[in-house]
Short mmCIF file of C-alpha atoms (C1' of nucleotides) in Angstrom, two decimals:
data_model
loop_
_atom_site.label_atom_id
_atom_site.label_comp_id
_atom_site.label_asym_id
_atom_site.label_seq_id
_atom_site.Cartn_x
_atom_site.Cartn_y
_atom_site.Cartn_z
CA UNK A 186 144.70 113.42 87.02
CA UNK A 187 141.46 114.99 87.36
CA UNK A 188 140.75 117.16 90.34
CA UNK A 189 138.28 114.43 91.42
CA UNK A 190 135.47 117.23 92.22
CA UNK A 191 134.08 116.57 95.76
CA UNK A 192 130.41 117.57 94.04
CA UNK A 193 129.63 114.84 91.42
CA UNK A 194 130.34 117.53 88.60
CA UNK A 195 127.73 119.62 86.81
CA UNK A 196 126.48 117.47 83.17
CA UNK A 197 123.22 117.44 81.20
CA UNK A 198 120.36 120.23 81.13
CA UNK A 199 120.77 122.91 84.19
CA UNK A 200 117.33 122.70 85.77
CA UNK A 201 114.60 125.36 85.50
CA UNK A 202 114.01 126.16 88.93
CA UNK A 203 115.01 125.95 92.62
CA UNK A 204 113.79 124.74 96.18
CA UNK A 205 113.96 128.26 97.27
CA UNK A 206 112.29 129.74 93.94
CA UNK A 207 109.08 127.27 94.57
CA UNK A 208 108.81 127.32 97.77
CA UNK A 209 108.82 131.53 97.43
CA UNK A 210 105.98 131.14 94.73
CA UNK A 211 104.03 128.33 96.60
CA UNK A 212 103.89 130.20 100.26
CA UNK A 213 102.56 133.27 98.33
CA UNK A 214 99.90 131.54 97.24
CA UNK A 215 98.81 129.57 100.44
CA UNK A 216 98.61 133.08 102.11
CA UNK A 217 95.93 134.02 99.35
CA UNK A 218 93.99 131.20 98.52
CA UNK A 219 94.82 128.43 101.20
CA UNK A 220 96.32 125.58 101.13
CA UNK A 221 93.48 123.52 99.51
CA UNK A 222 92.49 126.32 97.47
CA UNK A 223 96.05 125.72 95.61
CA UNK A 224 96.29 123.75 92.90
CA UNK A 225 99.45 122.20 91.72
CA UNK A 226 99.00 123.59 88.57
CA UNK A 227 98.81 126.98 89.99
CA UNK A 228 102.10 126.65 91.76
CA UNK A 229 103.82 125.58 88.80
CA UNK A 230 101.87 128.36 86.58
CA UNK A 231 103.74 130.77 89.30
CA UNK A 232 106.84 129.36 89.04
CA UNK A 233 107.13 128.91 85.46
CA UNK A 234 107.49 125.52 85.40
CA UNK A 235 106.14 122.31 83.90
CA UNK A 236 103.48 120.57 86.74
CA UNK A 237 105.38 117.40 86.62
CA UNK A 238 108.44 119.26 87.24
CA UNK A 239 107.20 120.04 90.46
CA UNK A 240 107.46 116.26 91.37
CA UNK A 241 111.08 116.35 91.05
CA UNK A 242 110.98 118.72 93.41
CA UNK A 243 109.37 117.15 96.28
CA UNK A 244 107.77 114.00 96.65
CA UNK A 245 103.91 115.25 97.03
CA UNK A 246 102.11 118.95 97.40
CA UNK A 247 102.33 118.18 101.46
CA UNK A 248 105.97 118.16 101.46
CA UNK A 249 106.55 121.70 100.39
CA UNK A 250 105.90 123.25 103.54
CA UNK A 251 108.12 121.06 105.08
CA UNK A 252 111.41 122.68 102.52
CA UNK A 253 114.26 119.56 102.76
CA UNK A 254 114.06 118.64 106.52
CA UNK A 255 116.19 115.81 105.37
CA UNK A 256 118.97 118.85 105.89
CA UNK A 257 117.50 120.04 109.26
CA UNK A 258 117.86 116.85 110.83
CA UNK A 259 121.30 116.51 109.68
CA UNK A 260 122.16 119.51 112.00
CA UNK A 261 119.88 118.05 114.71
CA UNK A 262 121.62 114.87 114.99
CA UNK A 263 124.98 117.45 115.14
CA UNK A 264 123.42 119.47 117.64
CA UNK A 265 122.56 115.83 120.00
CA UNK A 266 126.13 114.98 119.21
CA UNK A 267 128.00 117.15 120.12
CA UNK A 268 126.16 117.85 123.99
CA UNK A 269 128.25 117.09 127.11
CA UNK A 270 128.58 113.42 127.31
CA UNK A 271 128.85 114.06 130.72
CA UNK A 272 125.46 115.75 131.04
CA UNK A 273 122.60 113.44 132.45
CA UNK A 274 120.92 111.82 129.10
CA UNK A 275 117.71 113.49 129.77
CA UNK A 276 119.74 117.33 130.03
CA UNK A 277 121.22 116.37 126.99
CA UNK A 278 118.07 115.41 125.25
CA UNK A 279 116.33 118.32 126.43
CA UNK A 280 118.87 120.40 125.18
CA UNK A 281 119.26 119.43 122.00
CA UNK A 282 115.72 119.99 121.17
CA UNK A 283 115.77 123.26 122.80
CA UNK A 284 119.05 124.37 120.68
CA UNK A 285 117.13 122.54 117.67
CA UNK A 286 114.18 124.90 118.01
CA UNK A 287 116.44 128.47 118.29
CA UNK A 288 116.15 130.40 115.61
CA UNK A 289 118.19 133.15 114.63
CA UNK A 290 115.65 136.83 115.18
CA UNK A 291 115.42 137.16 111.41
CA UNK A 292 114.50 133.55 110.47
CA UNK A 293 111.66 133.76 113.49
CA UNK A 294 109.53 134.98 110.52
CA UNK A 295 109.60 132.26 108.07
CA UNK A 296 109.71 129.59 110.44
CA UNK A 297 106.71 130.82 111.98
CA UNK A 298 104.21 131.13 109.22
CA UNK A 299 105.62 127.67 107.94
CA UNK A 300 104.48 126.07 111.58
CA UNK A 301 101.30 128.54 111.21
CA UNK A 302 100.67 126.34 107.67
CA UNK A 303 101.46 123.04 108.76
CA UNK A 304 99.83 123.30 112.02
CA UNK A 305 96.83 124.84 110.89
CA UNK A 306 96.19 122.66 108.01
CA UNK A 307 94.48 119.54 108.65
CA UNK A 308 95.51 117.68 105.73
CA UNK A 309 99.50 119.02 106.79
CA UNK A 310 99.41 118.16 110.51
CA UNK A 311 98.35 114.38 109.07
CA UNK A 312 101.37 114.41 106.39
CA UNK A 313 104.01 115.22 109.35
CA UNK A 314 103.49 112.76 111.06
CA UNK A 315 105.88 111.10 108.52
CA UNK A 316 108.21 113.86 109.28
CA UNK A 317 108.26 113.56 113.42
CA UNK A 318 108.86 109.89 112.90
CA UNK A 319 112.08 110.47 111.46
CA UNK A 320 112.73 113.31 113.70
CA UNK A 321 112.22 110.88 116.63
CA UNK A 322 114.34 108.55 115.30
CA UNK A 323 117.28 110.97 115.64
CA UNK A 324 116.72 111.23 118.77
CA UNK A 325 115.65 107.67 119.75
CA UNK A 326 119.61 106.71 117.87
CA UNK A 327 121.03 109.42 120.12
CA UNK A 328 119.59 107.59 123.75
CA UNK A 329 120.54 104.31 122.07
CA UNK A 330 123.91 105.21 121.36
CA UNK A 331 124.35 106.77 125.15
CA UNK A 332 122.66 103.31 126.78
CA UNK A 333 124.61 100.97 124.60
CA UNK A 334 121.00 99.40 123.31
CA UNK A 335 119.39 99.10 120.22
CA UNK A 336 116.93 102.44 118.90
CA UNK A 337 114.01 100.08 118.66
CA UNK A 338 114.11 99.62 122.41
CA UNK A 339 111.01 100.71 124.48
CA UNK A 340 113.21 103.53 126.39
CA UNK A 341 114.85 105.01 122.98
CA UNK A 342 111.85 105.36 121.24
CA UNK A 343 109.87 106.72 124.41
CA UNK A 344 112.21 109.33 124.88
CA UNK A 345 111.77 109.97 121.04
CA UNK A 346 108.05 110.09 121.50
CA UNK A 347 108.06 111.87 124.73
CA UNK A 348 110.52 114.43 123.74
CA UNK A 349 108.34 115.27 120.02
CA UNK A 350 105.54 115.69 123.12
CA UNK A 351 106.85 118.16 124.49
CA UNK A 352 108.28 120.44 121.62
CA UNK A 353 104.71 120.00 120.05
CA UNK A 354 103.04 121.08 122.98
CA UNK A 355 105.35 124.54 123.18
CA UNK A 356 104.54 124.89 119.64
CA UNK A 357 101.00 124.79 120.04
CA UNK A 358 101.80 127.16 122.63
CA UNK A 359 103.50 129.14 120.35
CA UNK A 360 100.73 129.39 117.93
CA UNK A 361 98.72 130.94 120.47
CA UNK A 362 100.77 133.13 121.94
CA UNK A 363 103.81 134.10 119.01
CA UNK A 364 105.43 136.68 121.78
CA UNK A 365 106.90 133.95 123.70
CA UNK A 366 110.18 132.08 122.61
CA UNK A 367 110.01 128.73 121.33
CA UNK A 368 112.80 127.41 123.39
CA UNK A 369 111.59 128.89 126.70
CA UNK A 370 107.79 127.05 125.98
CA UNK A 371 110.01 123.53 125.67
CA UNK A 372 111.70 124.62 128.86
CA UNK A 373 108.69 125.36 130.61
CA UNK A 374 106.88 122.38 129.09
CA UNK A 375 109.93 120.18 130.69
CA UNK A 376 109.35 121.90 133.78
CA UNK A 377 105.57 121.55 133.98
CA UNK A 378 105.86 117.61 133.24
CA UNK A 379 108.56 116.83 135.82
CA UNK A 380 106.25 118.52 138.15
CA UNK A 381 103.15 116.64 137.30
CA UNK A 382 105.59 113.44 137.49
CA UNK A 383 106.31 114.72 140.80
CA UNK A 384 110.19 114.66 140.05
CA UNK B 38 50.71 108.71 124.65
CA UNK B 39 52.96 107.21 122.72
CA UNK B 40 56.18 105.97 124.43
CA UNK B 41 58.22 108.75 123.30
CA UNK B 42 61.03 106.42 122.19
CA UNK B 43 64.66 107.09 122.33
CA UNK B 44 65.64 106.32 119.35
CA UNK B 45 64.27 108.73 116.79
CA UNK B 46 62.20 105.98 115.16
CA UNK B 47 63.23 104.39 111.80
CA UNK B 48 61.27 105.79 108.50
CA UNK B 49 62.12 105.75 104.79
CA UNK B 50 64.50 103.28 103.26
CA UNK B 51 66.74 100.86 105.49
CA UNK B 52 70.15 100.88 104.93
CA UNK B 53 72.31 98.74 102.63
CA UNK B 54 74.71 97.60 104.59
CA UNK B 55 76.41 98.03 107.83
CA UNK B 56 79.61 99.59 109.42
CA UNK B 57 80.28 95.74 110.45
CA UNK B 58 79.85 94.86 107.14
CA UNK B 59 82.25 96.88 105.88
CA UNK B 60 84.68 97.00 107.57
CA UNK B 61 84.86 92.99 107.49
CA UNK B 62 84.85 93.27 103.90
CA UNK B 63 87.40 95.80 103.76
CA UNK B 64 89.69 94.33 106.42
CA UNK B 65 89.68 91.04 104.31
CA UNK B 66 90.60 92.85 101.27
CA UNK B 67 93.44 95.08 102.77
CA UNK B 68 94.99 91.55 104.47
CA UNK B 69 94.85 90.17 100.75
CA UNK B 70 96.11 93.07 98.27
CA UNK B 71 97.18 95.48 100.96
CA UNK B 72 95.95 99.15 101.93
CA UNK B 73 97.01 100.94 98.92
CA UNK B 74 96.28 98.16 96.52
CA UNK B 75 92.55 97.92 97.37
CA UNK B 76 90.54 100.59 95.61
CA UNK B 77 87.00 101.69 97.26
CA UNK B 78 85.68 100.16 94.29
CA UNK B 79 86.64 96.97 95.61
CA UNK B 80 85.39 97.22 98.69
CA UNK B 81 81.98 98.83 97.26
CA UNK B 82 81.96 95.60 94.99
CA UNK B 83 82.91 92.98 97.82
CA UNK B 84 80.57 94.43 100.45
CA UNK B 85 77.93 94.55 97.55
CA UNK B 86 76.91 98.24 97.40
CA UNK B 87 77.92 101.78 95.38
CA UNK B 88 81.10 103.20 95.72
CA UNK B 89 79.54 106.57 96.50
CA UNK B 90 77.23 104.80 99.63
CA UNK B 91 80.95 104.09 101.22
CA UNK B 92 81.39 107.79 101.68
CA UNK B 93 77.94 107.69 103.58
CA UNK B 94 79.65 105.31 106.20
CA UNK B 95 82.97 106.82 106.54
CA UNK B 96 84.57 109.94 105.77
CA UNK B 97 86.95 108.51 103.72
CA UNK B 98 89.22 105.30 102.96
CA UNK B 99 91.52 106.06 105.56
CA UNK B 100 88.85 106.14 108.17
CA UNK B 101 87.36 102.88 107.51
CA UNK B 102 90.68 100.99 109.78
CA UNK B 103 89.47 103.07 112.68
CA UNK B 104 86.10 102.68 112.70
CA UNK B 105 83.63 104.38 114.98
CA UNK B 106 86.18 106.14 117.00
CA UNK B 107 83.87 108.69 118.23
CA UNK B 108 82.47 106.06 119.89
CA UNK B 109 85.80 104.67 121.73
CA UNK B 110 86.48 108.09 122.74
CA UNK B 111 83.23 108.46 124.68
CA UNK B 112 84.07 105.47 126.75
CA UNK B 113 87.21 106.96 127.30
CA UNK B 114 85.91 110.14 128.85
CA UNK B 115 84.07 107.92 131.14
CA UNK B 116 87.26 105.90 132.06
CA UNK B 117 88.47 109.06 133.21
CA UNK B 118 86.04 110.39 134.68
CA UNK B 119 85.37 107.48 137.03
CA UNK B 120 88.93 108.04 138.31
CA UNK B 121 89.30 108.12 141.63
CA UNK B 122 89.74 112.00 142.76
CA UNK B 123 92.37 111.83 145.29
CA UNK B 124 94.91 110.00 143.53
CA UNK B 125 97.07 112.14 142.30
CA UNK B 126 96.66 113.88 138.71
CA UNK B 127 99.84 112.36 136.76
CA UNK B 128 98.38 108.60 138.18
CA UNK B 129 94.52 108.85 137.57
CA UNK B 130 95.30 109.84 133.68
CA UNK B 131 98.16 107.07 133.39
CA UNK B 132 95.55 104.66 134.85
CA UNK B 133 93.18 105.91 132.14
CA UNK B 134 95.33 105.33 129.64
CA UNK B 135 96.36 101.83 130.83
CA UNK B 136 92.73 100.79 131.36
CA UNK B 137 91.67 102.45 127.66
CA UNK B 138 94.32 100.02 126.17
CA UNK B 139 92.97 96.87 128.49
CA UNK B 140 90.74 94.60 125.83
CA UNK B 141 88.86 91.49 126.59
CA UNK B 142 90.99 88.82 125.51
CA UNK B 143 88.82 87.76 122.53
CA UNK B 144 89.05 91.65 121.21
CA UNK B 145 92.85 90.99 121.14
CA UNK B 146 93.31 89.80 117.72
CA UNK B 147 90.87 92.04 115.77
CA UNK B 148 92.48 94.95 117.95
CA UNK B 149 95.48 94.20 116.88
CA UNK B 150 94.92 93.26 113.48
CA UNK B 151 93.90 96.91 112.98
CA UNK B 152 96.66 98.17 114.83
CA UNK B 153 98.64 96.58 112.47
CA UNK B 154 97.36 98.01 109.31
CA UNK B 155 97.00 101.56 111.05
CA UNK B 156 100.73 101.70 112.35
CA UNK B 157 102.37 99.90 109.22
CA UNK B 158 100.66 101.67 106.65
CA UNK B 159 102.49 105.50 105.79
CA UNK B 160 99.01 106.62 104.39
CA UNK B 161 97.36 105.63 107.99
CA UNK B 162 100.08 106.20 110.37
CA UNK B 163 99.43 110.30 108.81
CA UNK B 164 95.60 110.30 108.86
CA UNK B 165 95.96 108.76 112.38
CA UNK B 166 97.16 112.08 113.64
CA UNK B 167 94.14 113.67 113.21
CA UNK B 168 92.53 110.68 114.97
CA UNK B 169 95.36 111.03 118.17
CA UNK B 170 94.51 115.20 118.79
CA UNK B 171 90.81 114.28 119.41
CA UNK B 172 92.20 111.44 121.88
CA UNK B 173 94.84 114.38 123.28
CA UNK B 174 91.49 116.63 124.08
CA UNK B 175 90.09 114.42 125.86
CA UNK B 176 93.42 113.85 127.95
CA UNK B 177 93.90 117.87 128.32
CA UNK B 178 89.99 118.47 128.79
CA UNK B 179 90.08 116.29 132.00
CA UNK B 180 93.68 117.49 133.07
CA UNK B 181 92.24 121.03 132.63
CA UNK B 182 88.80 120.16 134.83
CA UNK B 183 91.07 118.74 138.08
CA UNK B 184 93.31 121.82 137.71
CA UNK B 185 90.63 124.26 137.06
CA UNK B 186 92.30 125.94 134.39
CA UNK B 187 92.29 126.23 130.48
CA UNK B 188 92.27 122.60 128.72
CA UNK B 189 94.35 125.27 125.90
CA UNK B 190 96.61 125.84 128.64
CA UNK B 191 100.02 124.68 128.62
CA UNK B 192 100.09 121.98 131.06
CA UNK B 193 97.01 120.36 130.05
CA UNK B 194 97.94 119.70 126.26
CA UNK B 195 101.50 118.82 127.96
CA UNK B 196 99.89 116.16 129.25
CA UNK B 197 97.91 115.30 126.54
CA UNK B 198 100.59 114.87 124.63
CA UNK B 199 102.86 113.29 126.76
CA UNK B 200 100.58 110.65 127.47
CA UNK B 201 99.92 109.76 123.66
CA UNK B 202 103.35 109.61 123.35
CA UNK B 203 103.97 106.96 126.27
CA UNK B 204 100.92 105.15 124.50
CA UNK B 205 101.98 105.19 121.11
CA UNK B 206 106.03 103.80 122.58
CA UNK B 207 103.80 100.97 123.93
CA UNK B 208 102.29 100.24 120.51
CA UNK B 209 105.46 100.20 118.50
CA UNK B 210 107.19 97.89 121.25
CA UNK B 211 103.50 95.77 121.02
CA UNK B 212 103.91 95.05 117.52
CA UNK B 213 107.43 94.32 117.59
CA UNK B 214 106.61 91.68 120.43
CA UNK B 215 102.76 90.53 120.66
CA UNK B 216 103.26 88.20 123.50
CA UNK B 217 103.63 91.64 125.65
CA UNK B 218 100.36 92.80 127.07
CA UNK B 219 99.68 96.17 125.94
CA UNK B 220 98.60 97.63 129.19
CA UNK B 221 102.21 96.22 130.93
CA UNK B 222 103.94 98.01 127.85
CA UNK B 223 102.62 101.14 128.82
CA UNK B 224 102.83 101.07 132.39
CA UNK B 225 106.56 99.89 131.45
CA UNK B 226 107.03 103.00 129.20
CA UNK B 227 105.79 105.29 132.01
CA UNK B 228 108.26 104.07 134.84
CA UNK B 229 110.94 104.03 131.51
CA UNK B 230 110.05 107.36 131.60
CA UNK B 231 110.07 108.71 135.30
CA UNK B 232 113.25 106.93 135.94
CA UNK B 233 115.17 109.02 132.74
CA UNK B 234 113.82 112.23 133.98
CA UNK B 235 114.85 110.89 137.37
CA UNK B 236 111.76 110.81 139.65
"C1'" DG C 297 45.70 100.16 98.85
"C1'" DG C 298 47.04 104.58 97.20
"C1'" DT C 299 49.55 108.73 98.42
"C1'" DC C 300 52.98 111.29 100.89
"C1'" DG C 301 57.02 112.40 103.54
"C1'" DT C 302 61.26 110.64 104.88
"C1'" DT C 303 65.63 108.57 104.41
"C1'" DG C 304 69.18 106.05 102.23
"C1'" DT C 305 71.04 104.67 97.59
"C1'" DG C 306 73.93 104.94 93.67
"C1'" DG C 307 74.96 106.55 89.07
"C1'" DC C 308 77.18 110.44 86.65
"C1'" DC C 309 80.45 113.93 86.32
"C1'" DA C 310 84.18 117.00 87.45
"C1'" DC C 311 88.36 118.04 89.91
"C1'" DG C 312 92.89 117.43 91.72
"C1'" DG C 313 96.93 114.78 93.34
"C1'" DG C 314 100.18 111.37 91.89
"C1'" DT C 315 102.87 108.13 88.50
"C1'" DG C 316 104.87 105.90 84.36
"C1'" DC C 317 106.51 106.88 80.01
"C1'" DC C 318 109.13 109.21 76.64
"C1'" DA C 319 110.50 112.64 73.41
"C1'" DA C 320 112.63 117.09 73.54
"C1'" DT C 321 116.14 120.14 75.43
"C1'" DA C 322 120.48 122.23 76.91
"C1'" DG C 323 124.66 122.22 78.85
"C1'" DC C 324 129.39 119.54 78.92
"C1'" DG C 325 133.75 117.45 77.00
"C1'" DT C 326 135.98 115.80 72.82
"C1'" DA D 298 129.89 119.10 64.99
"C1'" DC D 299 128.95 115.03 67.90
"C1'" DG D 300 127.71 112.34 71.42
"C1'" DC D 301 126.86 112.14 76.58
"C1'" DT D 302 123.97 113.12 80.25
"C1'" DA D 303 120.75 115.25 83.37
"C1'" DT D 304 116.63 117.70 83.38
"C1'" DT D 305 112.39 119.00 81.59
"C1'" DG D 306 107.57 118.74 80.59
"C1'" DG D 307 103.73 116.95 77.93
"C1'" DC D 308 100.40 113.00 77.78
"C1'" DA D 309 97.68 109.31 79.40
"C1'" DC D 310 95.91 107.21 83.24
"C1'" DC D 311 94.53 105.77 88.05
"C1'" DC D 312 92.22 106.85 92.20
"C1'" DG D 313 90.06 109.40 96.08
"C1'" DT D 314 86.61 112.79 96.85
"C1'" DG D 315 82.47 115.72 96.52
"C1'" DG D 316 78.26 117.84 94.22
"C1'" DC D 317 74.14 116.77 92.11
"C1'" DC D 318 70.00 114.34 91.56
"C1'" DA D 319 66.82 110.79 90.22
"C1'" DC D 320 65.13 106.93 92.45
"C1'" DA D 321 64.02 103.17 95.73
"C1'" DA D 322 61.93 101.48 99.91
"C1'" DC D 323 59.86 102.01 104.14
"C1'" DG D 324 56.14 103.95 107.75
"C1'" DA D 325 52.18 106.65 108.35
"C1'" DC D 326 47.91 108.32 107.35
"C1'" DC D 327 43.71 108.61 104.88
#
DNA sequence: GGTCGTTGTGGCCACGGGTGCCAATAGCGT
DNA sequence: ACGCTATTGGCACCCGTGGCCACAACGACC
């Protein structure tokens, strides 16, 4: 009889905060004092929030940067699904991260000075490697899928390692020179490797 | 008069213990209780010595499982160095990296012991990032030096990450099969490789 | 053989991230 | 009004890390 709600129905104390709302406060207060020079306790002062509320927020203080990529590589493994099947796997590959790594001209900002944080902080470029593992594994399932063979295969995951390669070298790129697309630097990364590979 | 020796001559008190030393004791203690279930106080108590001396020898508790890699990474410079100068670029680094990853067969097991811990532990597998961009400069410094050009240049760190990422394929497929030699897992990755971006 | 400079040691303390526990809270449906 | 339930947030505690500093042990020199 019940409509059977598709979301698992609203019960129980609303909570205090958002993602959005800490991740507002907590990139305020990088730009001031640093990363390091955060404390947890700041960020929740800011927010107006209990410190162990923060926790149930995001696993660790390294994962805020990072917002719920969980969501972003939802779309990315919809982006490498739905390319040509007919394409040549590599094309497809390569486009997919090149689509995955558009941004729309009034996102640029944010997305930028969240790579400028995570790439410029020592302690951050350590955590995400967690992150690019299961980034790679999107696309390691994707080449598996195409070749019939399993994603722990040595060709699935080097694509998956190969292809992080490259879209980390165009964002280090990037950092150096912000007046260049991201998407063109992966291009021209491609480019520069298959010539080096003498393809 | 005197013989002027290398070494800046030893004075005031000799050390407690060793890098050996700990690490053995260490090692043994992470195989036992695991990484994140040995504290440094164990290890300061097993290798006989304050906790605070620990931080004398390493960094930190995630450097201990990598050791002196300073070290490893001057031997790779010369590795590459010693390349021959006419073979071309893309084959003197892979043949670096294949002969950086070639141990004596009675290094095998401690090698890949540590290997082990390094890529199976979260807490490592991060730190080890930091670890993998000073083996990437060396990559992009000596790609930069043959091209005369900027080892901040696009192509260089291409390369330098590229060839981390046909390295690091190699080790995941390694520890999912140890009876593969480590150097044929690479070399396999990189024809893997040529023949998806169709060479 | 005492004194001095040098170098490594290790205890103490403070800080900050991270976790388990649990009582308090605030909406919902009845 | 009552219970149900999800969320909050305080508290205690562990552990890695770094600053500080007194102290130990050696070589050198007188």
């Amino acid at each position: 009889m019940t409509t059977t709600p598709a979301r698992p129905r609203a019960a129980g104390r609303p909570g205090a905060t958002s993602h959005a709302a800490i991740e507002q406060a907590a990139f305020g207060l990088f730009a001031e004092r640093g990363f390091a020079g955060t404390t947890l306790d700041d960020i929740a002062a800011a927010v107006g929030v209990g410190r162990r509320t923060l926790f149930r927020y995001y696993r660790s203080k390294n994962d805020i940067p990072w917002g719920q990529f969980d969501r972003t590589l939802d779309d990315f493994r919809r982006i490498l699904g739905s390319t040509a099947p007919d394409l040549p796997l590599w094309e497809a590959v390569h486009h997919g991260v090149v689509r995955f790594n558009e941004f729309p001209g009034d996102a640029r900002p944010g997305h930028r000075e969240r790579m400028e944080l995570i790439l410029g902080t020592p302690e951050l470029q350590a955590h995400s490697a967690l992150r690019y593992a299961e980034w790679r594994a999107v696309i390691a399932e994707h080449v598996a899928d195409r070749l019939a063979v399993s994603p722990t295969d040595l060709l699935p995951t080097t694509v998956g390692h190969v292809s992080l390669a490259l879209a980390l070298a165009a964002y280090d790129a990037w950092m150096r020179d912000p007046s260049r697309s991201l998407a063109g630097l992966v291009d021209e990364a491609m480019r520069g490797l298959r010539a080096h590979l003498a393809c």
